[in-house]
Amino acid sequence: MLLMPFLAGWGIVGLGEGGRVGLALGAVLCLYLARYPLFLWARGSAPGFAPPVRRWFIVYLGIGLGLAGWLIFGYGMWLLIPLGAMGSVLLLGHLYLSRKHQERSMAGEFLGIAGLLLSAPVAVYAASGQLNSVAFWLWFLSLAFFTTSIFYVKMKVEEFSSRGGAGSQTRHRLSRFLIWYQAGAIAVVLLLSYLGLIPTLTVVAFIPVAFQTAWGILKPVKQLRIKRLGWSQVGQSALFFGLLVLVYRISEIT
């Protein structure tokens, strides 16, 4: 959710401006690593701000802000400031829900995902020097994809844990949500393509995850392998962003 959207943004814009992109990647990674102690603190975990964790928090935060400052003042990337403000608001919302132990709720998951996916517009901005519509739509498409992925995993875990019990109602509710959500996402993508806001073939990137969702709903889980499920989602993400980069590059040629 952090690296693949970043790499996709870089791939869509082109491989130039490697220096700016490298600084942006370093800033994104360090600020992400500084986020975890805040999450532990919000959850009330004892090691949240223990001295060793606090030291690394200061190091990562300092390096991340330093690299961001280099991009802003050295390269004139002033629009990183509103991007950073947006990311801070999303982080605060996620921390608030974490404080109430609701980070796994729909709102908590959404805020967490939306914040991580800001790496996509950061990459587009660093690679092109412009915070344009491509940056926004890449963030939006990434959010649409990962929302499906998150709730697909929730559905499979709930399906295995309930196995015909009372929790099966939750599984059916998640299944219905996924069906309607997937149909709505594809309809929105087709509409945006028709309006010329995104490339015409963008919907192609959503076809594999739509098939996975349909297959996952129809095929019951007999044995849950979390690691296998996780790696399947990594593969699905790589396929989605690979197709998305290909679609954007083709649209530039045509």
PDB file of C-alpha atoms in Angstrom:
ATOM      1  CA  MET A   1       0.000   0.000   0.000  1.00  0.00           C
ATOM      2  CA  LEU A   2       2.989   2.307   0.372  1.00  0.00           C
ATOM      3  CA  LEU A   3       5.577   1.186  -2.169  1.00  0.00           C
ATOM      4  CA  MET A   4       3.540  -0.150  -5.105  1.00  0.00           C
ATOM      5  CA  PRO A   5       1.508   3.054  -5.587  1.00  0.00           C
ATOM      6  CA  PHE A   6       4.754   5.035  -5.338  1.00  0.00           C
ATOM      7  CA  LEU A   7       6.451   2.877  -7.970  1.00  0.00           C
ATOM      8  CA  ALA A   8       3.334   3.049 -10.150  1.00  0.00           C
ATOM      9  CA  GLY A   9       3.331   6.853  -9.992  1.00  0.00           C
ATOM     10  CA  TRP A  10       6.982   6.906 -10.987  1.00  0.00           C
ATOM     11  CA  GLY A  11       6.388   4.418 -13.796  1.00  0.00           C
ATOM     12  CA  ILE A  12       3.415   6.331 -15.191  1.00  0.00           C
ATOM     13  CA  VAL A  13       5.234   9.658 -15.321  1.00  0.00           C
ATOM     14  CA  GLY A  14       8.564   8.263 -16.497  1.00  0.00           C
ATOM     15  CA  LEU A  15      11.936   7.382 -15.051  1.00  0.00           C
ATOM     16  CA  GLY A  16      13.455  10.862 -15.200  1.00  0.00           C
ATOM     17  CA  GLU A  17      14.273  13.076 -12.204  1.00  0.00           C
ATOM     18  CA  GLY A  18      15.720  10.157 -10.250  1.00  0.00           C
ATOM     19  CA  GLY A  19      17.248  12.462  -7.631  1.00  0.00           C
ATOM     20  CA  ARG A  20      13.927  13.982  -6.618  1.00  0.00           C
ATOM     21  CA  VAL A  21      12.230  10.595  -6.685  1.00  0.00           C
ATOM     22  CA  GLY A  22      14.936   9.081  -4.476  1.00  0.00           C
ATOM     23  CA  LEU A  23      14.561  11.859  -1.915  1.00  0.00           C
ATOM     24  CA  ALA A  24      10.777  11.480  -2.002  1.00  0.00           C
ATOM     25  CA  LEU A  25      11.023   7.718  -1.505  1.00  0.00           C
ATOM     26  CA  GLY A  26      13.363   8.200   1.454  1.00  0.00           C
ATOM     27  CA  ALA A  27      10.989  10.737   3.015  1.00  0.00           C
ATOM     28  CA  VAL A  28       7.966   8.472   2.518  1.00  0.00           C
ATOM     29  CA  LEU A  29       9.702   5.452   4.069  1.00  0.00           C
ATOM     30  CA  CYS A  30      11.071   7.342   7.073  1.00  0.00           C
ATOM     31  CA  LEU A  31       7.764   9.047   7.848  1.00  0.00           C
ATOM     32  CA  TYR A  32       6.029   5.684   7.558  1.00  0.00           C
ATOM     33  CA  LEU A  33       8.480   4.149  10.060  1.00  0.00           C
ATOM     34  CA  ALA A  34       7.906   7.084  12.420  1.00  0.00           C
ATOM     35  CA  ARG A  35       4.170   6.381  12.264  1.00  0.00           C
ATOM     36  CA  TYR A  36       4.329   3.043  14.088  1.00  0.00           C
ATOM     37  CA  PRO A  37       5.362   4.358  17.555  1.00  0.00           C
ATOM     38  CA  LEU A  38       2.457   6.810  17.321  1.00  0.00           C
ATOM     39  CA  PHE A  39       0.142   3.902  16.606  1.00  0.00           C
ATOM     40  CA  LEU A  40       1.468   1.987  19.631  1.00  0.00           C
ATOM     41  CA  TRP A  41       1.030   5.069  21.800  1.00  0.00           C
ATOM     42  CA  ALA A  42      -2.538   5.588  20.565  1.00  0.00           C
ATOM     43  CA  ARG A  43      -3.337   1.958  21.342  1.00  0.00           C
ATOM     44  CA  GLY A  44      -1.934   2.365  24.831  1.00  0.00           C
ATOM     45  CA  SER A  45       0.779  -0.238  24.256  1.00  0.00           C
ATOM     46  CA  ALA A  46       3.586  -0.124  26.827  1.00  0.00           C
ATOM     47  CA  PRO A  47       6.492   0.022  24.324  1.00  0.00           C
ATOM     48  CA  GLY A  48       4.838   2.872  22.416  1.00  0.00           C
ATOM     49  CA  PHE A  49       7.292   5.512  23.596  1.00  0.00           C
ATOM     50  CA  ALA A  50       9.801   3.520  25.598  1.00  0.00           C
ATOM     51  CA  PRO A  51      13.292   5.085  25.320  1.00  0.00           C
ATOM     52  CA  PRO A  52      14.599   2.844  22.469  1.00  0.00           C
ATOM     53  CA  VAL A  53      11.408   3.314  20.450  1.00  0.00           C
ATOM     54  CA  ARG A  54      11.397   7.054  21.167  1.00  0.00           C
ATOM     55  CA  ARG A  55      14.952   7.407  19.871  1.00  0.00           C
ATOM     56  CA  TRP A  56      14.120   5.684  16.603  1.00  0.00           C
ATOM     57  CA  PHE A  57      10.917   7.733  16.298  1.00  0.00           C
ATOM     58  CA  ILE A  58      12.962  10.938  16.555  1.00  0.00           C
ATOM     59  CA  VAL A  59      15.531   9.635  14.040  1.00  0.00           C
ATOM     60  CA  TYR A  60      12.971   8.545  11.449  1.00  0.00           C
ATOM     61  CA  LEU A  61      10.834  11.653  11.891  1.00  0.00           C
ATOM     62  CA  GLY A  62      13.873  13.905  11.665  1.00  0.00           C
ATOM     63  CA  ILE A  63      15.223  12.253   8.514  1.00  0.00           C
ATOM     64  CA  GLY A  64      11.777  12.159   6.904  1.00  0.00           C
ATOM     65  CA  LEU A  65      11.078  15.825   7.585  1.00  0.00           C
ATOM     66  CA  GLY A  66      14.614  16.730   6.544  1.00  0.00           C
ATOM     67  CA  LEU A  67      14.240  15.013   3.177  1.00  0.00           C
ATOM     68  CA  ALA A  68      10.803  16.584   2.708  1.00  0.00           C
ATOM     69  CA  GLY A  69      12.310  19.981   3.528  1.00  0.00           C
ATOM     70  CA  TRP A  70      15.052  19.377   0.960  1.00  0.00           C
ATOM     71  CA  LEU A  71      12.397  18.750  -1.686  1.00  0.00           C
ATOM     72  CA  ILE A  72      10.367  21.787  -0.664  1.00  0.00           C
ATOM     73  CA  PHE A  73      13.146  24.356  -0.273  1.00  0.00           C
ATOM     74  CA  GLY A  74      15.747  22.845  -2.590  1.00  0.00           C
ATOM     75  CA  TYR A  75      13.493  21.863  -5.481  1.00  0.00           C
ATOM     76  CA  GLY A  76      10.583  24.221  -4.914  1.00  0.00           C
ATOM     77  CA  MET A  77       8.055  21.433  -4.386  1.00  0.00           C
ATOM     78  CA  TRP A  78       5.797  23.637  -2.261  1.00  0.00           C
ATOM     79  CA  LEU A  79       2.698  21.553  -2.899  1.00  0.00           C
ATOM     80  CA  LEU A  80       4.172  18.899  -0.635  1.00  0.00           C
ATOM     81  CA  ILE A  81       2.944  21.103   2.222  1.00  0.00           C
ATOM     82  CA  PRO A  82      -0.802  20.623   1.488  1.00  0.00           C
ATOM     83  CA  LEU A  83      -0.118  16.943   0.752  1.00  0.00           C
ATOM     84  CA  GLY A  84       1.584  16.630   4.116  1.00  0.00           C
ATOM     85  CA  ALA A  85      -1.313  18.439   5.788  1.00  0.00           C
ATOM     86  CA  MET A  86      -3.768  16.029   4.202  1.00  0.00           C
ATOM     87  CA  GLY A  87      -1.684  13.069   5.342  1.00  0.00           C
ATOM     88  CA  SER A  88      -1.523  14.497   8.880  1.00  0.00           C
ATOM     89  CA  VAL A  89      -5.311  14.859   9.057  1.00  0.00           C
ATOM     90  CA  LEU A  90      -5.800  11.271   7.883  1.00  0.00           C
ATOM     91  CA  LEU A  91      -3.186  10.060  10.384  1.00  0.00           C
ATOM     92  CA  LEU A  92      -4.827  11.921  13.261  1.00  0.00           C
ATOM     93  CA  GLY A  93      -8.183  10.382  12.360  1.00  0.00           C
ATOM     94  CA  HIS A  94      -6.636   6.918  12.268  1.00  0.00           C
ATOM     95  CA  LEU A  95      -4.861   7.487  15.601  1.00  0.00           C
ATOM     96  CA  TYR A  96      -8.101   8.683  17.173  1.00  0.00           C
ATOM     97  CA  LEU A  97      -9.872   5.485  16.131  1.00  0.00           C
ATOM     98  CA  SER A  98      -6.847   3.459  17.263  1.00  0.00           C
ATOM     99  CA  ARG A  99      -7.135   5.101  20.666  1.00  0.00           C
ATOM    100  CA  LYS A 100     -10.684   3.742  20.823  1.00  0.00           C
ATOM    101  CA  HIS A 101      -9.465   0.358  19.501  1.00  0.00           C
ATOM    102  CA  GLN A 102     -11.475   0.841  16.308  1.00  0.00           C
ATOM    103  CA  GLU A 103      -8.588   0.907  13.842  1.00  0.00           C
ATOM    104  CA  ARG A 104      -9.963  -2.269  12.219  1.00  0.00           C
ATOM    105  CA  SER A 105     -13.385  -0.720  11.660  1.00  0.00           C
ATOM    106  CA  MET A 106     -14.417   0.349   8.165  1.00  0.00           C
ATOM    107  CA  ALA A 107     -13.615   3.989   8.937  1.00  0.00           C
ATOM    108  CA  GLY A 108     -10.291   3.079  10.553  1.00  0.00           C
ATOM    109  CA  GLU A 109      -9.207   0.926   7.628  1.00  0.00           C
ATOM    110  CA  PHE A 110     -10.255   3.603   5.137  1.00  0.00           C
ATOM    111  CA  LEU A 111      -8.319   6.388   6.881  1.00  0.00           C
ATOM    112  CA  GLY A 112      -5.227   4.205   7.215  1.00  0.00           C
ATOM    113  CA  ILE A 113      -5.295   3.165   3.561  1.00  0.00           C
ATOM    114  CA  ALA A 114      -6.008   6.688   2.280  1.00  0.00           C
ATOM    115  CA  GLY A 115      -3.023   8.033   4.188  1.00  0.00           C
ATOM    116  CA  LEU A 116      -0.577   5.395   2.962  1.00  0.00           C
ATOM    117  CA  LEU A 117      -1.701   5.831  -0.644  1.00  0.00           C
ATOM    118  CA  LEU A 118      -0.622   9.476  -0.677  1.00  0.00           C
ATOM    119  CA  SER A 119       2.722   7.993  -1.703  1.00  0.00           C
ATOM    120  CA  ALA A 120       1.257   7.816  -5.240  1.00  0.00           C
ATOM    121  CA  PRO A 121       0.737  11.580  -5.760  1.00  0.00           C
ATOM    122  CA  VAL A 122       4.055  12.235  -4.013  1.00  0.00           C
ATOM    123  CA  ALA A 123       5.806  10.032  -6.601  1.00  0.00           C
ATOM    124  CA  VAL A 124       4.002  11.708  -9.519  1.00  0.00           C
ATOM    125  CA  TYR A 125       4.909  15.132  -8.145  1.00  0.00           C
ATOM    126  CA  ALA A 126       8.550  14.190  -7.573  1.00  0.00           C
ATOM    127  CA  ALA A 127       8.950  12.588 -11.013  1.00  0.00           C
ATOM    128  CA  SER A 128       7.140  15.264 -13.051  1.00  0.00           C
ATOM    129  CA  GLY A 129       7.400  18.389 -10.929  1.00  0.00           C
ATOM    130  CA  GLN A 130       3.620  18.784 -11.218  1.00  0.00           C
ATOM    131  CA  LEU A 131       0.830  17.844  -8.860  1.00  0.00           C
ATOM    132  CA  ASN A 132      -1.663  17.264 -11.647  1.00  0.00           C
ATOM    133  CA  SER A 133      -4.833  15.271 -12.278  1.00  0.00           C
ATOM    134  CA  VAL A 134      -2.787  12.101 -12.875  1.00  0.00           C
ATOM    135  CA  ALA A 135      -1.604  12.278  -9.241  1.00  0.00           C
ATOM    136  CA  PHE A 136      -5.144  12.627  -7.918  1.00  0.00           C
ATOM    137  CA  TRP A 137      -6.676   9.916 -10.093  1.00  0.00           C
ATOM    138  CA  LEU A 138      -3.864   7.481  -9.300  1.00  0.00           C
ATOM    139  CA  TRP A 139      -4.567   8.016  -5.590  1.00  0.00           C
ATOM    140  CA  PHE A 140      -8.296   7.515  -6.191  1.00  0.00           C
ATOM    141  CA  LEU A 141      -7.836   4.343  -8.263  1.00  0.00           C
ATOM    142  CA  SER A 142      -5.384   2.941  -5.708  1.00  0.00           C
ATOM    143  CA  LEU A 143      -7.906   3.603  -2.944  1.00  0.00           C
ATOM    144  CA  ALA A 144     -10.661   1.866  -4.915  1.00  0.00           C
ATOM    145  CA  PHE A 145      -8.448  -1.179  -5.442  1.00  0.00           C
ATOM    146  CA  PHE A 146      -7.091  -1.551  -1.912  1.00  0.00           C
ATOM    147  CA  THR A 147     -10.521  -1.105  -0.349  1.00  0.00           C
ATOM    148  CA  THR A 148     -11.585  -4.212  -2.259  1.00  0.00           C
ATOM    149  CA  SER A 149      -8.438  -6.049  -1.149  1.00  0.00           C
ATOM    150  CA  ILE A 150      -8.905  -5.205   2.533  1.00  0.00           C
ATOM    151  CA  PHE A 151     -12.514  -6.339   2.679  1.00  0.00           C
ATOM    152  CA  TYR A 152     -11.784  -9.433   0.627  1.00  0.00           C
ATOM    153  CA  VAL A 153      -9.309 -10.523   3.314  1.00  0.00           C
ATOM    154  CA  LYS A 154     -11.820  -9.657   6.039  1.00  0.00           C
ATOM    155  CA  MET A 155     -14.425 -11.804   4.287  1.00  0.00           C
ATOM    156  CA  LYS A 156     -12.117 -14.836   4.002  1.00  0.00           C
ATOM    157  CA  VAL A 157     -11.024 -14.577   7.643  1.00  0.00           C
ATOM    158  CA  GLU A 158     -14.620 -14.221   8.818  1.00  0.00           C
ATOM    159  CA  GLU A 159     -15.704 -17.124   6.611  1.00  0.00           C
ATOM    160  CA  PHE A 160     -13.100 -19.432   8.110  1.00  0.00           C
ATOM    161  CA  SER A 161     -13.617 -18.345  11.714  1.00  0.00           C
ATOM    162  CA  SER A 162     -17.420 -18.689  11.592  1.00  0.00           C
ATOM    163  CA  ARG A 163     -17.765 -21.856   9.440  1.00  0.00           C
ATOM    164  CA  GLY A 164     -21.536 -21.945   9.672  1.00  0.00           C
ATOM    165  CA  GLY A 165     -21.842 -20.296  13.079  1.00  0.00           C
ATOM    166  CA  ALA A 166     -23.421 -16.994  14.008  1.00  0.00           C
ATOM    167  CA  GLY A 167     -20.527 -15.159  12.393  1.00  0.00           C
ATOM    168  CA  SER A 168     -21.613 -16.421   8.971  1.00  0.00           C
ATOM    169  CA  GLN A 169     -24.036 -13.481   8.838  1.00  0.00           C
ATOM    170  CA  THR A 170     -21.054 -11.139   8.930  1.00  0.00           C
ATOM    171  CA  ARG A 171     -19.463 -13.115   6.111  1.00  0.00           C
ATOM    172  CA  HIS A 172     -22.619 -12.825   3.984  1.00  0.00           C
ATOM    173  CA  ARG A 173     -22.823  -9.119   4.716  1.00  0.00           C
ATOM    174  CA  LEU A 174     -19.199  -8.633   3.646  1.00  0.00           C
ATOM    175  CA  SER A 175     -19.848 -10.701   0.511  1.00  0.00           C
ATOM    176  CA  ARG A 176     -22.806  -8.529  -0.463  1.00  0.00           C
ATOM    177  CA  PHE A 177     -20.782  -5.409   0.282  1.00  0.00           C
ATOM    178  CA  LEU A 178     -17.930  -6.631  -1.932  1.00  0.00           C
ATOM    179  CA  ILE A 179     -20.263  -7.456  -4.818  1.00  0.00           C
ATOM    180  CA  TRP A 180     -21.934  -4.065  -4.749  1.00  0.00           C
ATOM    181  CA  TYR A 181     -18.692  -2.234  -4.090  1.00  0.00           C
ATOM    182  CA  GLN A 182     -16.893  -3.985  -6.950  1.00  0.00           C
ATOM    183  CA  ALA A 183     -19.761  -3.312  -9.337  1.00  0.00           C
ATOM    184  CA  GLY A 184     -19.881   0.327  -8.239  1.00  0.00           C
ATOM    185  CA  ALA A 185     -16.109   0.762  -8.574  1.00  0.00           C
ATOM    186  CA  ILE A 186     -16.102  -0.626 -12.108  1.00  0.00           C
ATOM    187  CA  ALA A 187     -19.099   1.554 -13.028  1.00  0.00           C
ATOM    188  CA  VAL A 188     -17.295   4.660 -11.707  1.00  0.00           C
ATOM    189  CA  VAL A 189     -14.105   3.725 -13.575  1.00  0.00           C
ATOM    190  CA  LEU A 190     -16.086   3.296 -16.816  1.00  0.00           C
ATOM    191  CA  LEU A 191     -17.780   6.661 -16.266  1.00  0.00           C
ATOM    192  CA  LEU A 192     -14.470   8.417 -15.601  1.00  0.00           C
ATOM    193  CA  SER A 193     -13.027   6.792 -18.728  1.00  0.00           C
ATOM    194  CA  TYR A 194     -16.036   7.935 -20.777  1.00  0.00           C
ATOM    195  CA  LEU A 195     -15.571  11.494 -19.487  1.00  0.00           C
ATOM    196  CA  GLY A 196     -11.905  11.360 -20.500  1.00  0.00           C
ATOM    197  CA  LEU A 197     -10.598  11.864 -16.977  1.00  0.00           C
ATOM    198  CA  ILE A 198      -8.643   8.594 -16.963  1.00  0.00           C
ATOM    199  CA  PRO A 199      -7.422   6.346 -19.818  1.00  0.00           C
ATOM    200  CA  THR A 200     -10.078   4.347 -21.653  1.00  0.00           C
ATOM    201  CA  LEU A 201      -8.553   0.963 -20.781  1.00  0.00           C
ATOM    202  CA  THR A 202      -8.248   1.635 -17.031  1.00  0.00           C
ATOM    203  CA  VAL A 203     -11.042  -0.839 -16.296  1.00  0.00           C
ATOM    204  CA  VAL A 204      -8.729  -3.627 -17.524  1.00  0.00           C
ATOM    205  CA  ALA A 205      -6.660  -3.226 -14.338  1.00  0.00           C
ATOM    206  CA  PHE A 206      -9.754  -3.987 -12.228  1.00  0.00           C
ATOM    207  CA  ILE A 207     -10.749  -7.170 -14.058  1.00  0.00           C
ATOM    208  CA  PRO A 208      -8.336  -9.562 -12.226  1.00  0.00           C
ATOM    209  CA  VAL A 209      -9.451  -8.377  -8.772  1.00  0.00           C
ATOM    210  CA  ALA A 210     -13.108  -8.645  -9.854  1.00  0.00           C
ATOM    211  CA  PHE A 211     -12.524 -12.277 -10.844  1.00  0.00           C
ATOM    212  CA  GLN A 212     -10.692 -12.931  -7.579  1.00  0.00           C
ATOM    213  CA  THR A 213     -13.586 -11.448  -5.602  1.00  0.00           C
ATOM    214  CA  ALA A 214     -16.166 -13.526  -7.470  1.00  0.00           C
ATOM    215  CA  TRP A 215     -14.117 -16.718  -7.079  1.00  0.00           C
ATOM    216  CA  GLY A 216     -13.498 -16.016  -3.395  1.00  0.00           C
ATOM    217  CA  ILE A 217     -17.208 -15.582  -2.747  1.00  0.00           C
ATOM    218  CA  LEU A 218     -18.177 -18.741  -4.616  1.00  0.00           C
ATOM    219  CA  LYS A 219     -15.403 -20.959  -3.250  1.00  0.00           C
ATOM    220  CA  PRO A 220     -15.594 -21.630   0.522  1.00  0.00           C
ATOM    221  CA  VAL A 221     -12.448 -21.659   2.639  1.00  0.00           C
ATOM    222  CA  LYS A 222     -11.503 -25.089   3.985  1.00  0.00           C
ATOM    223  CA  GLN A 223      -8.184 -24.086   5.512  1.00  0.00           C
ATOM    224  CA  LEU A 224      -7.045 -20.519   6.117  1.00  0.00           C
ATOM    225  CA  ARG A 225      -3.386 -19.830   5.406  1.00  0.00           C
ATOM    226  CA  ILE A 226      -2.789 -16.232   6.360  1.00  0.00           C
ATOM    227  CA  LYS A 227       0.661 -16.051   4.776  1.00  0.00           C
ATOM    228  CA  ARG A 228      -0.616 -17.519   1.523  1.00  0.00           C
ATOM    229  CA  LEU A 229      -3.576 -15.143   1.540  1.00  0.00           C
ATOM    230  CA  GLY A 230      -1.255 -12.215   2.172  1.00  0.00           C
ATOM    231  CA  TRP A 231       1.107 -13.115  -0.656  1.00  0.00           C
ATOM    232  CA  SER A 232      -1.845 -13.599  -3.009  1.00  0.00           C
ATOM    233  CA  GLN A 233      -2.844 -10.011  -2.265  1.00  0.00           C
ATOM    234  CA  VAL A 234       0.719  -8.838  -2.912  1.00  0.00           C
ATOM    235  CA  GLY A 235       0.606 -10.573  -6.296  1.00  0.00           C
ATOM    236  CA  GLN A 236      -2.792  -9.088  -7.037  1.00  0.00           C
ATOM    237  CA  SER A 237      -1.460  -5.625  -6.157  1.00  0.00           C
ATOM    238  CA  ALA A 238       1.577  -6.053  -8.412  1.00  0.00           C
ATOM    239  CA  LEU A 239      -0.693  -7.140 -11.271  1.00  0.00           C
ATOM    240  CA  PHE A 240      -3.080  -4.225 -10.725  1.00  0.00           C
ATOM    241  CA  PHE A 241      -0.390  -1.557 -10.667  1.00  0.00           C
ATOM    242  CA  GLY A 242       1.528  -3.167 -13.522  1.00  0.00           C
ATOM    243  CA  LEU A 243      -1.591  -3.051 -15.679  1.00  0.00           C
ATOM    244  CA  LEU A 244      -2.323   0.496 -14.549  1.00  0.00           C
ATOM    245  CA  VAL A 245       1.146   1.692 -15.570  1.00  0.00           C
ATOM    246  CA  LEU A 246       0.783  -0.123 -18.913  1.00  0.00           C
ATOM    247  CA  VAL A 247      -2.617   1.451 -19.553  1.00  0.00           C
ATOM    248  CA  TYR A 248      -1.326   4.956 -18.831  1.00  0.00           C
ATOM    249  CA  ARG A 249       1.765   4.478 -20.984  1.00  0.00           C
ATOM    250  CA  ILE A 250      -0.327   3.143 -23.874  1.00  0.00           C
ATOM    251  CA  SER A 251      -2.679   6.111 -23.569  1.00  0.00           C
ATOM    252  CA  GLU A 252       0.284   8.470 -23.932  1.00  0.00           C
ATOM    253  CA  ILE A 253       1.381   6.729 -27.134  1.00  0.00           C
ATOM    254  CA  THR A 254      -2.077   6.714 -28.680  1.00  0.00           C
TER     255      THR A 254
END
